[in-house]
Amino acid sequence: MVKAAILHEGSSNDKTADKKLIKHLLANLGFDADTIYFDGFGSKGNFFKKDNLNYLRLKNLVEAGQIDKILFIVDADDEKDDVKYKGFENTENELQRIINELGFQDIARFYIVCDPVTKTGYLESLILASLPEDKRKCIECFVECSEINPKQIHKTIINNLYTMAYPEPPYNFEHPHFEPLKTELTHLFT
């Protein structure tokens, strides 16, 4: 029986980078991802709309006793791109606001995905930060030299370079940067 939900950016299909990483990490921790209700919210702004249909479905599941823990996994992004919703602190404040407005404060937690040192970025930033310095610099150098834009293409290139160059293991989950996310995922199963 599903008792926990993970809300993430992107679509709900299994091929998104966010869901792929989450499922790999759950397996690494020995947890069954099939017991989790996953819901992709598309863009980050959708998380902060109380009338989002995803929340209506989730509230129904909570009220029916099918969900008793919720984990929001949302990118920090960069505050320079949007001074209301982007940036670590803005994301944290908006997540806390929406959790309270929805009445989920007793059952919801969140993890903000970013480079843990700079507190900016997204999933690919966390993945890069977990690489050894020489491998990280190689990817960063390529991206910088290529002057890739817009940001979405930039993220795709980083993800593709990473998975092509360092396929085994797919992620460095032993790196300390993954510990906070491991803690949040473990909480869903305890």
Short mmCIF file of N, CA and C in Angstrom, two decimals:
data_model
loop_
_atom_site.label_atom_id
_atom_site.label_comp_id
_atom_site.label_asym_id
_atom_site.label_seq_id
_atom_site.Cartn_x
_atom_site.Cartn_y
_atom_site.Cartn_z
N MET A 1 0.84 -1.19 0.00
CA MET A 1 0.00 0.00 0.00
C MET A 1 0.89 1.25 0.00
N VAL A 2 0.62 2.17 -0.89
CA VAL A 2 1.37 3.42 -0.99
C VAL A 2 1.01 4.29 0.22
N LYS A 3 2.01 4.75 0.94
CA LYS A 3 1.77 5.62 2.08
C LYS A 3 2.56 6.92 1.98
N ALA A 4 3.41 7.05 0.96
CA ALA A 4 4.24 8.24 0.83
C ALA A 4 4.18 8.76 -0.61
N ALA A 5 4.38 10.07 -0.73
CA ALA A 5 4.37 10.71 -2.04
C ALA A 5 5.65 11.52 -2.21
N ILE A 6 6.15 11.51 -3.43
CA ILE A 6 7.27 12.36 -3.81
C ILE A 6 6.77 13.25 -4.94
N LEU A 7 6.85 14.55 -4.70
CA LEU A 7 6.45 15.54 -5.69
C LEU A 7 7.74 16.14 -6.26
N HIS A 8 7.86 16.13 -7.59
CA HIS A 8 9.11 16.56 -8.22
C HIS A 8 8.82 17.38 -9.47
N GLU A 9 9.84 18.05 -9.96
CA GLU A 9 9.72 18.82 -11.19
C GLU A 9 9.70 17.86 -12.37
N GLY A 10 9.28 18.35 -13.52
CA GLY A 10 9.23 17.53 -14.72
C GLY A 10 7.94 16.76 -14.79
N SER A 11 7.90 15.80 -15.70
CA SER A 11 6.68 15.00 -15.88
C SER A 11 6.70 13.80 -14.96
N SER A 12 5.60 13.08 -14.93
CA SER A 12 5.52 11.88 -14.08
C SER A 12 6.10 10.65 -14.75
N ASN A 13 6.51 10.77 -16.02
CA ASN A 13 7.04 9.56 -16.66
C ASN A 13 8.41 9.22 -16.09
N ASP A 14 8.80 7.96 -16.21
CA ASP A 14 10.02 7.46 -15.59
C ASP A 14 11.30 7.92 -16.28
N LYS A 15 11.21 8.60 -17.39
CA LYS A 15 12.40 8.96 -18.15
C LYS A 15 12.99 10.31 -17.77
N THR A 16 12.33 11.07 -16.89
CA THR A 16 12.89 12.36 -16.51
C THR A 16 14.12 12.15 -15.65
N ALA A 17 15.06 13.09 -15.73
CA ALA A 17 16.30 12.99 -14.96
C ALA A 17 16.02 12.96 -13.46
N ASP A 18 15.06 13.76 -13.01
CA ASP A 18 14.74 13.81 -11.59
C ASP A 18 14.25 12.45 -11.09
N LYS A 19 13.28 11.91 -11.78
CA LYS A 19 12.70 10.64 -11.33
C LYS A 19 13.70 9.49 -11.44
N LYS A 20 14.52 9.53 -12.47
CA LYS A 20 15.54 8.49 -12.66
C LYS A 20 16.51 8.49 -11.47
N LEU A 21 16.99 9.67 -11.08
CA LEU A 21 17.91 9.75 -9.95
C LEU A 21 17.23 9.29 -8.67
N ILE A 22 16.01 9.75 -8.43
CA ILE A 22 15.29 9.38 -7.21
C ILE A 22 15.12 7.87 -7.13
N LYS A 23 14.71 7.26 -8.23
CA LYS A 23 14.51 5.80 -8.24
C LYS A 23 15.82 5.04 -8.03
N HIS A 24 16.90 5.52 -8.64
CA HIS A 24 18.21 4.89 -8.42
C HIS A 24 18.63 5.00 -6.96
N LEU A 25 18.40 6.15 -6.37
CA LEU A 25 18.79 6.34 -4.97
C LEU A 25 17.92 5.49 -4.04
N LEU A 26 16.63 5.40 -4.32
CA LEU A 26 15.77 4.52 -3.51
C LEU A 26 16.25 3.08 -3.58
N ALA A 27 16.60 2.61 -4.78
CA ALA A 27 17.11 1.24 -4.93
C ALA A 27 18.43 1.08 -4.17
N ASN A 28 19.29 2.09 -4.25
CA ASN A 28 20.57 2.06 -3.54
C ASN A 28 20.36 1.95 -2.04
N LEU A 29 19.29 2.57 -1.54
CA LEU A 29 18.97 2.52 -0.11
C LEU A 29 18.20 1.25 0.28
N GLY A 30 17.82 0.45 -0.72
CA GLY A 30 17.09 -0.78 -0.45
C GLY A 30 15.59 -0.60 -0.34
N PHE A 31 15.05 0.50 -0.86
CA PHE A 31 13.63 0.76 -0.80
C PHE A 31 12.97 0.50 -2.15
N ASP A 32 11.71 0.11 -2.12
CA ASP A 32 10.96 -0.19 -3.32
C ASP A 32 10.25 1.07 -3.82
N ALA A 33 10.70 1.59 -4.95
CA ALA A 33 10.12 2.81 -5.53
C ALA A 33 8.66 2.62 -5.92
N ASP A 34 8.24 1.38 -6.14
CA ASP A 34 6.85 1.12 -6.53
C ASP A 34 5.86 1.40 -5.40
N THR A 35 6.36 1.55 -4.18
CA THR A 35 5.48 1.86 -3.05
C THR A 35 5.29 3.36 -2.87
N ILE A 36 5.90 4.15 -3.73
CA ILE A 36 5.82 5.61 -3.66
C ILE A 36 4.87 6.14 -4.73
N TYR A 37 4.07 7.12 -4.35
CA TYR A 37 3.23 7.85 -5.29
C TYR A 37 4.08 9.01 -5.81
N PHE A 38 4.47 8.95 -7.07
CA PHE A 38 5.26 10.02 -7.70
C PHE A 38 4.31 10.95 -8.46
N ASP A 39 4.59 12.24 -8.37
CA ASP A 39 3.80 13.19 -9.13
C ASP A 39 4.72 14.29 -9.66
N GLY A 40 4.79 14.39 -10.97
CA GLY A 40 5.58 15.42 -11.62
C GLY A 40 4.75 16.68 -11.81
N PHE A 41 5.28 17.80 -11.38
CA PHE A 41 4.56 19.07 -11.42
C PHE A 41 4.90 19.93 -12.62
N GLY A 42 5.71 19.41 -13.54
CA GLY A 42 6.13 20.24 -14.67
C GLY A 42 7.12 21.27 -14.20
N SER A 43 6.80 22.54 -14.39
CA SER A 43 7.72 23.61 -14.01
C SER A 43 7.62 23.93 -12.52
N LYS A 44 8.66 24.57 -12.04
CA LYS A 44 8.76 24.91 -10.62
C LYS A 44 7.60 25.79 -10.15
N GLY A 45 7.18 26.73 -10.97
CA GLY A 45 6.09 27.63 -10.58
C GLY A 45 4.80 26.91 -10.22
N ASN A 46 4.58 25.72 -10.79
CA ASN A 46 3.36 24.97 -10.50
C ASN A 46 3.28 24.51 -9.05
N PHE A 47 4.43 24.37 -8.39
CA PHE A 47 4.43 23.97 -6.98
C PHE A 47 3.79 25.03 -6.09
N PHE A 48 3.82 26.27 -6.51
CA PHE A 48 3.42 27.37 -5.65
C PHE A 48 2.01 27.86 -5.92
N LYS A 49 1.24 27.07 -6.66
CA LYS A 49 -0.16 27.40 -6.97
C LYS A 49 -1.07 26.47 -6.17
N LYS A 50 -1.71 27.03 -5.17
CA LYS A 50 -2.56 26.23 -4.27
C LYS A 50 -3.67 25.49 -5.02
N ASP A 51 -4.17 26.07 -6.12
CA ASP A 51 -5.27 25.45 -6.86
C ASP A 51 -4.79 24.46 -7.93
N ASN A 52 -3.53 24.10 -7.92
CA ASN A 52 -2.98 23.12 -8.86
C ASN A 52 -3.75 21.79 -8.72
N LEU A 53 -4.14 21.21 -9.83
CA LEU A 53 -4.90 19.95 -9.80
C LEU A 53 -4.11 18.81 -9.15
N ASN A 54 -2.79 18.86 -9.23
CA ASN A 54 -1.97 17.84 -8.57
C ASN A 54 -2.24 17.85 -7.06
N TYR A 55 -2.41 19.04 -6.50
CA TYR A 55 -2.69 19.14 -5.06
C TYR A 55 -4.08 18.62 -4.72
N LEU A 56 -5.04 18.82 -5.60
CA LEU A 56 -6.39 18.31 -5.36
C LEU A 56 -6.34 16.78 -5.26
N ARG A 57 -5.65 16.14 -6.21
CA ARG A 57 -5.50 14.67 -6.17
C ARG A 57 -4.79 14.24 -4.90
N LEU A 58 -3.72 14.95 -4.56
CA LEU A 58 -2.93 14.60 -3.37
C LEU A 58 -3.77 14.75 -2.10
N LYS A 59 -4.51 15.84 -1.99
CA LYS A 59 -5.36 16.05 -0.81
C LYS A 59 -6.38 14.91 -0.66
N ASN A 60 -6.94 14.46 -1.78
CA ASN A 60 -7.89 13.35 -1.74
C ASN A 60 -7.21 12.08 -1.22
N LEU A 61 -5.99 11.82 -1.66
CA LEU A 61 -5.25 10.64 -1.19
C LEU A 61 -4.90 10.75 0.30
N VAL A 62 -4.55 11.95 0.74
CA VAL A 62 -4.25 12.17 2.15
C VAL A 62 -5.51 11.96 2.99
N GLU A 63 -6.61 12.56 2.58
CA GLU A 63 -7.86 12.43 3.32
C GLU A 63 -8.38 11.00 3.35
N ALA A 64 -8.05 10.21 2.31
CA ALA A 64 -8.47 8.81 2.26
C ALA A 64 -7.52 7.90 3.06
N GLY A 65 -6.48 8.48 3.64
CA GLY A 65 -5.52 7.70 4.42
C GLY A 65 -4.52 6.92 3.59
N GLN A 66 -4.44 7.23 2.30
CA GLN A 66 -3.52 6.51 1.43
C GLN A 66 -2.13 7.13 1.40
N ILE A 67 -2.00 8.38 1.80
CA ILE A 67 -0.72 9.07 1.86
C ILE A 67 -0.58 9.68 3.25
N ASP A 68 0.53 9.38 3.93
CA ASP A 68 0.74 10.01 5.23
C ASP A 68 2.09 10.71 5.35
N LYS A 69 2.87 10.69 4.28
CA LYS A 69 4.13 11.44 4.23
C LYS A 69 4.33 11.96 2.81
N ILE A 70 4.81 13.20 2.74
CA ILE A 70 5.03 13.84 1.44
C ILE A 70 6.42 14.45 1.44
N LEU A 71 7.13 14.23 0.32
CA LEU A 71 8.43 14.86 0.14
C LEU A 71 8.42 15.65 -1.16
N PHE A 72 8.64 16.95 -1.04
CA PHE A 72 8.79 17.84 -2.19
C PHE A 72 10.27 17.82 -2.57
N ILE A 73 10.58 17.59 -3.83
CA ILE A 73 11.96 17.67 -4.32
C ILE A 73 11.95 18.70 -5.45
N VAL A 74 12.55 19.86 -5.17
CA VAL A 74 12.46 21.01 -6.06
C VAL A 74 13.85 21.63 -6.23
N ASP A 75 14.16 22.05 -7.46
CA ASP A 75 15.44 22.71 -7.74
C ASP A 75 15.50 24.08 -7.09
N ALA A 76 16.71 24.47 -6.68
CA ALA A 76 16.93 25.83 -6.16
C ALA A 76 16.93 26.83 -7.31
N ASP A 77 17.55 26.46 -8.43
CA ASP A 77 17.75 27.36 -9.56
C ASP A 77 18.63 28.53 -9.12
N ASP A 78 18.51 29.66 -9.80
CA ASP A 78 19.34 30.82 -9.49
C ASP A 78 18.44 32.03 -9.31
N GLU A 79 18.60 32.72 -8.20
CA GLU A 79 17.76 33.87 -7.88
C GLU A 79 17.80 34.95 -8.96
N LYS A 80 18.91 35.02 -9.71
CA LYS A 80 19.02 36.02 -10.77
C LYS A 80 17.96 35.82 -11.86
N ASP A 81 17.47 34.59 -12.00
CA ASP A 81 16.47 34.28 -13.03
C ASP A 81 15.04 34.65 -12.63
N ASP A 82 14.76 34.72 -11.32
CA ASP A 82 13.42 35.04 -10.84
C ASP A 82 13.54 35.31 -9.34
N VAL A 83 13.37 36.57 -8.95
CA VAL A 83 13.59 36.94 -7.55
C VAL A 83 12.46 36.49 -6.61
N LYS A 84 11.41 35.91 -7.14
CA LYS A 84 10.34 35.42 -6.27
C LYS A 84 10.44 33.92 -6.00
N TYR A 85 10.59 33.12 -7.05
CA TYR A 85 10.55 31.67 -6.91
C TYR A 85 11.90 30.98 -7.00
N LYS A 86 12.91 31.65 -7.50
CA LYS A 86 14.19 30.96 -7.71
C LYS A 86 15.23 31.44 -6.71
N GLY A 87 16.20 30.58 -6.49
CA GLY A 87 17.18 30.80 -5.44
C GLY A 87 16.81 29.93 -4.26
N PHE A 88 17.81 29.52 -3.50
CA PHE A 88 17.57 28.59 -2.40
C PHE A 88 16.58 29.14 -1.37
N GLU A 89 16.84 30.35 -0.87
CA GLU A 89 15.97 30.91 0.17
C GLU A 89 14.56 31.16 -0.34
N ASN A 90 14.42 31.67 -1.55
CA ASN A 90 13.08 31.90 -2.10
C ASN A 90 12.33 30.59 -2.25
N THR A 91 13.01 29.57 -2.73
CA THR A 91 12.38 28.25 -2.90
C THR A 91 11.95 27.71 -1.54
N GLU A 92 12.83 27.80 -0.57
CA GLU A 92 12.53 27.34 0.78
C GLU A 92 11.31 28.06 1.35
N ASN A 93 11.28 29.38 1.23
CA ASN A 93 10.16 30.17 1.75
C ASN A 93 8.86 29.83 1.05
N GLU A 94 8.90 29.70 -0.27
CA GLU A 94 7.67 29.39 -1.02
C GLU A 94 7.18 27.97 -0.75
N LEU A 95 8.10 27.03 -0.59
CA LEU A 95 7.68 25.66 -0.26
C LEU A 95 7.01 25.63 1.12
N GLN A 96 7.60 26.32 2.08
CA GLN A 96 7.01 26.36 3.42
C GLN A 96 5.64 27.01 3.38
N ARG A 97 5.51 28.09 2.60
CA ARG A 97 4.22 28.78 2.48
C ARG A 97 3.15 27.84 1.91
N ILE A 98 3.47 27.15 0.79
CA ILE A 98 2.45 26.31 0.15
C ILE A 98 2.12 25.10 1.02
N ILE A 99 3.10 24.54 1.69
CA ILE A 99 2.84 23.42 2.60
C ILE A 99 1.87 23.85 3.69
N ASN A 100 2.07 25.03 4.25
CA ASN A 100 1.17 25.53 5.29
C ASN A 100 -0.22 25.83 4.72
N GLU A 101 -0.28 26.45 3.54
CA GLU A 101 -1.58 26.77 2.94
C GLU A 101 -2.38 25.50 2.64
N LEU A 102 -1.70 24.44 2.27
CA LEU A 102 -2.38 23.19 1.95
C LEU A 102 -2.72 22.38 3.20
N GLY A 103 -2.18 22.78 4.34
CA GLY A 103 -2.42 22.05 5.58
C GLY A 103 -1.60 20.79 5.70
N PHE A 104 -0.47 20.73 5.02
CA PHE A 104 0.40 19.54 5.02
C PHE A 104 1.57 19.66 6.00
N GLN A 105 1.60 20.69 6.85
CA GLN A 105 2.77 20.94 7.68
C GLN A 105 3.16 19.76 8.58
N ASP A 106 2.22 18.91 8.95
CA ASP A 106 2.54 17.78 9.82
C ASP A 106 3.05 16.56 9.04
N ILE A 107 2.84 16.55 7.72
CA ILE A 107 3.21 15.35 6.97
C ILE A 107 4.20 15.61 5.84
N ALA A 108 4.52 16.88 5.58
CA ALA A 108 5.37 17.20 4.42
C ALA A 108 6.74 17.72 4.84
N ARG A 109 7.72 17.33 4.04
CA ARG A 109 9.08 17.83 4.16
C ARG A 109 9.54 18.17 2.75
N PHE A 110 10.70 18.81 2.65
CA PHE A 110 11.20 19.12 1.32
C PHE A 110 12.71 19.02 1.26
N TYR A 111 13.17 18.79 0.04
CA TYR A 111 14.61 18.79 -0.25
C TYR A 111 14.80 19.69 -1.47
N ILE A 112 15.69 20.66 -1.34
CA ILE A 112 15.96 21.59 -2.43
C ILE A 112 17.23 21.14 -3.13
N VAL A 113 17.08 20.79 -4.41
CA VAL A 113 18.19 20.24 -5.19
C VAL A 113 19.06 21.37 -5.73
N CYS A 114 20.38 21.26 -5.49
CA CYS A 114 21.32 22.28 -5.94
C CYS A 114 22.75 21.80 -5.67
N ASP A 115 23.70 22.60 -6.05
CA ASP A 115 25.07 22.39 -5.62
C ASP A 115 25.09 22.76 -4.14
N PRO A 116 25.38 21.83 -3.25
CA PRO A 116 25.30 22.11 -1.82
C PRO A 116 26.28 23.19 -1.33
N VAL A 117 27.31 23.45 -2.09
CA VAL A 117 28.28 24.48 -1.68
C VAL A 117 27.78 25.86 -2.05
N THR A 118 27.33 26.04 -3.30
CA THR A 118 26.89 27.36 -3.77
C THR A 118 25.43 27.64 -3.46
N LYS A 119 24.65 26.59 -3.16
CA LYS A 119 23.21 26.69 -2.91
C LYS A 119 22.45 27.21 -4.13
N THR A 120 23.00 27.00 -5.33
CA THR A 120 22.32 27.36 -6.56
C THR A 120 22.30 26.15 -7.48
N GLY A 121 21.43 26.20 -8.46
CA GLY A 121 21.42 25.16 -9.48
C GLY A 121 20.25 24.23 -9.37
N TYR A 122 20.48 23.03 -9.86
CA TYR A 122 19.42 22.06 -10.06
C TYR A 122 20.04 20.67 -9.97
N LEU A 123 19.30 19.67 -10.39
CA LEU A 123 19.75 18.29 -10.28
C LEU A 123 21.15 18.09 -10.85
N GLU A 124 21.38 18.64 -12.04
CA GLU A 124 22.68 18.46 -12.68
C GLU A 124 23.80 19.11 -11.86
N SER A 125 23.49 20.17 -11.15
CA SER A 125 24.47 20.83 -10.28
C SER A 125 24.87 19.91 -9.13
N LEU A 126 23.90 19.21 -8.56
CA LEU A 126 24.18 18.26 -7.49
C LEU A 126 25.04 17.10 -8.02
N ILE A 127 24.67 16.60 -9.19
CA ILE A 127 25.42 15.49 -9.78
C ILE A 127 26.87 15.92 -10.05
N LEU A 128 27.06 17.09 -10.65
CA LEU A 128 28.41 17.58 -10.92
C LEU A 128 29.19 17.77 -9.63
N ALA A 129 28.57 18.28 -8.60
CA ALA A 129 29.25 18.53 -7.33
C ALA A 129 29.71 17.24 -6.66
N SER A 130 29.09 16.11 -7.04
CA SER A 130 29.46 14.83 -6.44
C SER A 130 30.59 14.12 -7.19
N LEU A 131 30.99 14.68 -8.32
CA LEU A 131 32.08 14.09 -9.09
C LEU A 131 33.44 14.50 -8.52
N PRO A 132 34.46 13.68 -8.74
CA PRO A 132 35.82 14.13 -8.41
C PRO A 132 36.14 15.39 -9.20
N GLU A 133 36.97 16.25 -8.65
CA GLU A 133 37.24 17.56 -9.23
C GLU A 133 37.67 17.50 -10.69
N ASP A 134 38.54 16.56 -11.05
CA ASP A 134 39.03 16.50 -12.43
C ASP A 134 37.90 16.18 -13.41
N LYS A 135 37.00 15.29 -13.04
CA LYS A 135 35.88 14.94 -13.91
C LYS A 135 34.87 16.09 -14.00
N ARG A 136 34.62 16.74 -12.87
CA ARG A 136 33.69 17.87 -12.85
C ARG A 136 34.23 19.00 -13.73
N LYS A 137 35.50 19.32 -13.59
CA LYS A 137 36.09 20.40 -14.37
C LYS A 137 36.06 20.11 -15.87
N CYS A 138 36.21 18.86 -16.23
CA CYS A 138 36.16 18.47 -17.64
C CYS A 138 34.79 18.82 -18.23
N ILE A 139 33.73 18.44 -17.55
CA ILE A 139 32.37 18.73 -18.03
C ILE A 139 32.10 20.23 -18.00
N GLU A 140 32.47 20.89 -16.91
CA GLU A 140 32.24 22.34 -16.80
C GLU A 140 32.98 23.10 -17.90
N CYS A 141 34.19 22.67 -18.20
CA CYS A 141 35.00 23.32 -19.24
C CYS A 141 34.32 23.18 -20.61
N PHE A 142 33.84 21.98 -20.91
CA PHE A 142 33.17 21.78 -22.18
C PHE A 142 31.94 22.68 -22.30
N VAL A 143 31.12 22.70 -21.26
CA VAL A 143 29.90 23.50 -21.29
C VAL A 143 30.23 24.98 -21.44
N GLU A 144 31.23 25.45 -20.71
CA GLU A 144 31.61 26.87 -20.80
C GLU A 144 32.17 27.21 -22.18
N CYS A 145 33.04 26.38 -22.71
CA CYS A 145 33.64 26.63 -24.03
C CYS A 145 32.60 26.61 -25.14
N SER A 146 31.60 25.78 -25.00
CA SER A 146 30.60 25.65 -26.05
C SER A 146 29.57 26.76 -26.02
N GLU A 147 29.52 27.52 -24.92
CA GLU A 147 28.57 28.63 -24.76
C GLU A 147 27.14 28.19 -25.05
N ILE A 148 26.79 27.06 -24.50
CA ILE A 148 25.46 26.48 -24.72
C ILE A 148 24.39 27.30 -23.99
N ASN A 149 23.34 27.61 -24.69
CA ASN A 149 22.17 28.28 -24.14
C ASN A 149 20.97 27.84 -24.95
N PRO A 150 19.79 27.94 -24.54
CA PRO A 150 19.33 28.38 -23.24
C PRO A 150 19.61 27.36 -22.15
N LYS A 151 19.20 27.70 -20.92
CA LYS A 151 19.52 26.88 -19.75
C LYS A 151 19.05 25.43 -19.91
N GLN A 152 17.87 25.20 -20.46
CA GLN A 152 17.36 23.84 -20.58
C GLN A 152 18.29 22.96 -21.41
N ILE A 153 18.80 23.51 -22.48
CA ILE A 153 19.75 22.75 -23.29
C ILE A 153 21.03 22.53 -22.50
N HIS A 154 21.43 23.55 -21.74
CA HIS A 154 22.61 23.47 -20.89
C HIS A 154 22.48 22.29 -19.92
N LYS A 155 21.32 22.18 -19.26
CA LYS A 155 21.09 21.09 -18.31
C LYS A 155 21.12 19.74 -19.02
N THR A 156 20.52 19.65 -20.19
CA THR A 156 20.49 18.40 -20.94
C THR A 156 21.90 17.97 -21.34
N ILE A 157 22.70 18.92 -21.79
CA ILE A 157 24.07 18.60 -22.18
C ILE A 157 24.87 18.09 -20.99
N ILE A 158 24.74 18.76 -19.84
CA ILE A 158 25.46 18.30 -18.64
C ILE A 158 25.04 16.89 -18.29
N ASN A 159 23.74 16.63 -18.29
CA ASN A 159 23.24 15.30 -17.93
C ASN A 159 23.73 14.24 -18.93
N ASN A 160 23.67 14.57 -20.23
CA ASN A 160 24.12 13.61 -21.24
C ASN A 160 25.62 13.37 -21.17
N LEU A 161 26.40 14.42 -20.99
CA LEU A 161 27.86 14.26 -20.86
C LEU A 161 28.18 13.39 -19.65
N TYR A 162 27.53 13.67 -18.56
CA TYR A 162 27.77 12.91 -17.34
C TYR A 162 27.46 11.42 -17.54
N THR A 163 26.29 11.13 -18.09
CA THR A 163 25.91 9.73 -18.23
C THR A 163 26.72 8.99 -19.29
N MET A 164 27.19 9.72 -20.32
CA MET A 164 28.04 9.06 -21.33
C MET A 164 29.46 8.84 -20.82
N ALA A 165 29.99 9.83 -20.13
CA ALA A 165 31.38 9.75 -19.69
C ALA A 165 31.56 8.88 -18.44
N TYR A 166 30.57 8.87 -17.57
CA TYR A 166 30.71 8.17 -16.29
C TYR A 166 29.48 7.29 -16.01
N PRO A 167 29.24 6.28 -16.87
CA PRO A 167 28.00 5.50 -16.75
C PRO A 167 27.95 4.53 -15.57
N GLU A 168 29.07 4.10 -15.08
CA GLU A 168 29.06 3.10 -14.00
C GLU A 168 29.88 3.58 -12.82
N PRO A 169 29.34 3.64 -11.63
CA PRO A 169 27.91 3.60 -11.36
C PRO A 169 27.24 4.88 -11.87
N PRO A 170 25.92 4.85 -12.03
CA PRO A 170 25.29 6.01 -12.65
C PRO A 170 25.38 7.28 -11.80
N TYR A 171 25.49 7.16 -10.49
CA TYR A 171 25.61 8.32 -9.61
C TYR A 171 26.56 7.96 -8.48
N ASN A 172 27.22 8.94 -7.92
CA ASN A 172 28.14 8.71 -6.80
C ASN A 172 27.38 8.92 -5.49
N PHE A 173 26.52 7.98 -5.15
CA PHE A 173 25.67 8.12 -3.97
C PHE A 173 26.45 8.05 -2.66
N GLU A 174 27.70 7.63 -2.72
CA GLU A 174 28.52 7.58 -1.50
C GLU A 174 29.06 8.96 -1.15
N HIS A 175 28.94 9.91 -2.06
CA HIS A 175 29.44 11.27 -1.80
C HIS A 175 28.59 11.92 -0.70
N PRO A 176 29.22 12.68 0.20
CA PRO A 176 28.47 13.32 1.29
C PRO A 176 27.37 14.28 0.82
N HIS A 177 27.47 14.80 -0.39
CA HIS A 177 26.43 15.71 -0.89
C HIS A 177 25.07 15.02 -1.02
N PHE A 178 25.05 13.70 -1.10
CA PHE A 178 23.78 12.98 -1.22
C PHE A 178 23.17 12.63 0.14
N GLU A 179 23.90 12.83 1.22
CA GLU A 179 23.39 12.43 2.54
C GLU A 179 22.07 13.11 2.92
N PRO A 180 21.91 14.43 2.72
CA PRO A 180 20.61 15.03 3.09
C PRO A 180 19.43 14.45 2.30
N LEU A 181 19.63 14.16 1.02
CA LEU A 181 18.55 13.56 0.24
C LEU A 181 18.28 12.14 0.70
N LYS A 182 19.32 11.39 1.03
CA LYS A 182 19.14 10.04 1.57
C LYS A 182 18.32 10.08 2.86
N THR A 183 18.62 11.06 3.71
CA THR A 183 17.89 11.20 4.96
C THR A 183 16.40 11.45 4.71
N GLU A 184 16.11 12.34 3.77
CA GLU A 184 14.71 12.65 3.47
C GLU A 184 13.98 11.43 2.88
N LEU A 185 14.64 10.71 1.98
CA LEU A 185 14.01 9.52 1.39
C LEU A 185 13.81 8.43 2.44
N THR A 186 14.77 8.24 3.31
CA THR A 186 14.66 7.24 4.37
C THR A 186 13.48 7.57 5.29
N HIS A 187 13.28 8.86 5.55
CA HIS A 187 12.16 9.29 6.41
C HIS A 187 10.80 8.81 5.86
N LEU A 188 10.69 8.73 4.53
CA LEU A 188 9.43 8.27 3.93
C LEU A 188 9.10 6.82 4.30
N PHE A 189 10.12 6.04 4.63
CA PHE A 189 9.93 4.61 4.89
C PHE A 189 9.99 4.27 6.37
N THR A 190 10.09 5.29 7.23
CA THR A 190 10.17 5.01 8.67
C THR A 190 8.93 5.49 9.39
#
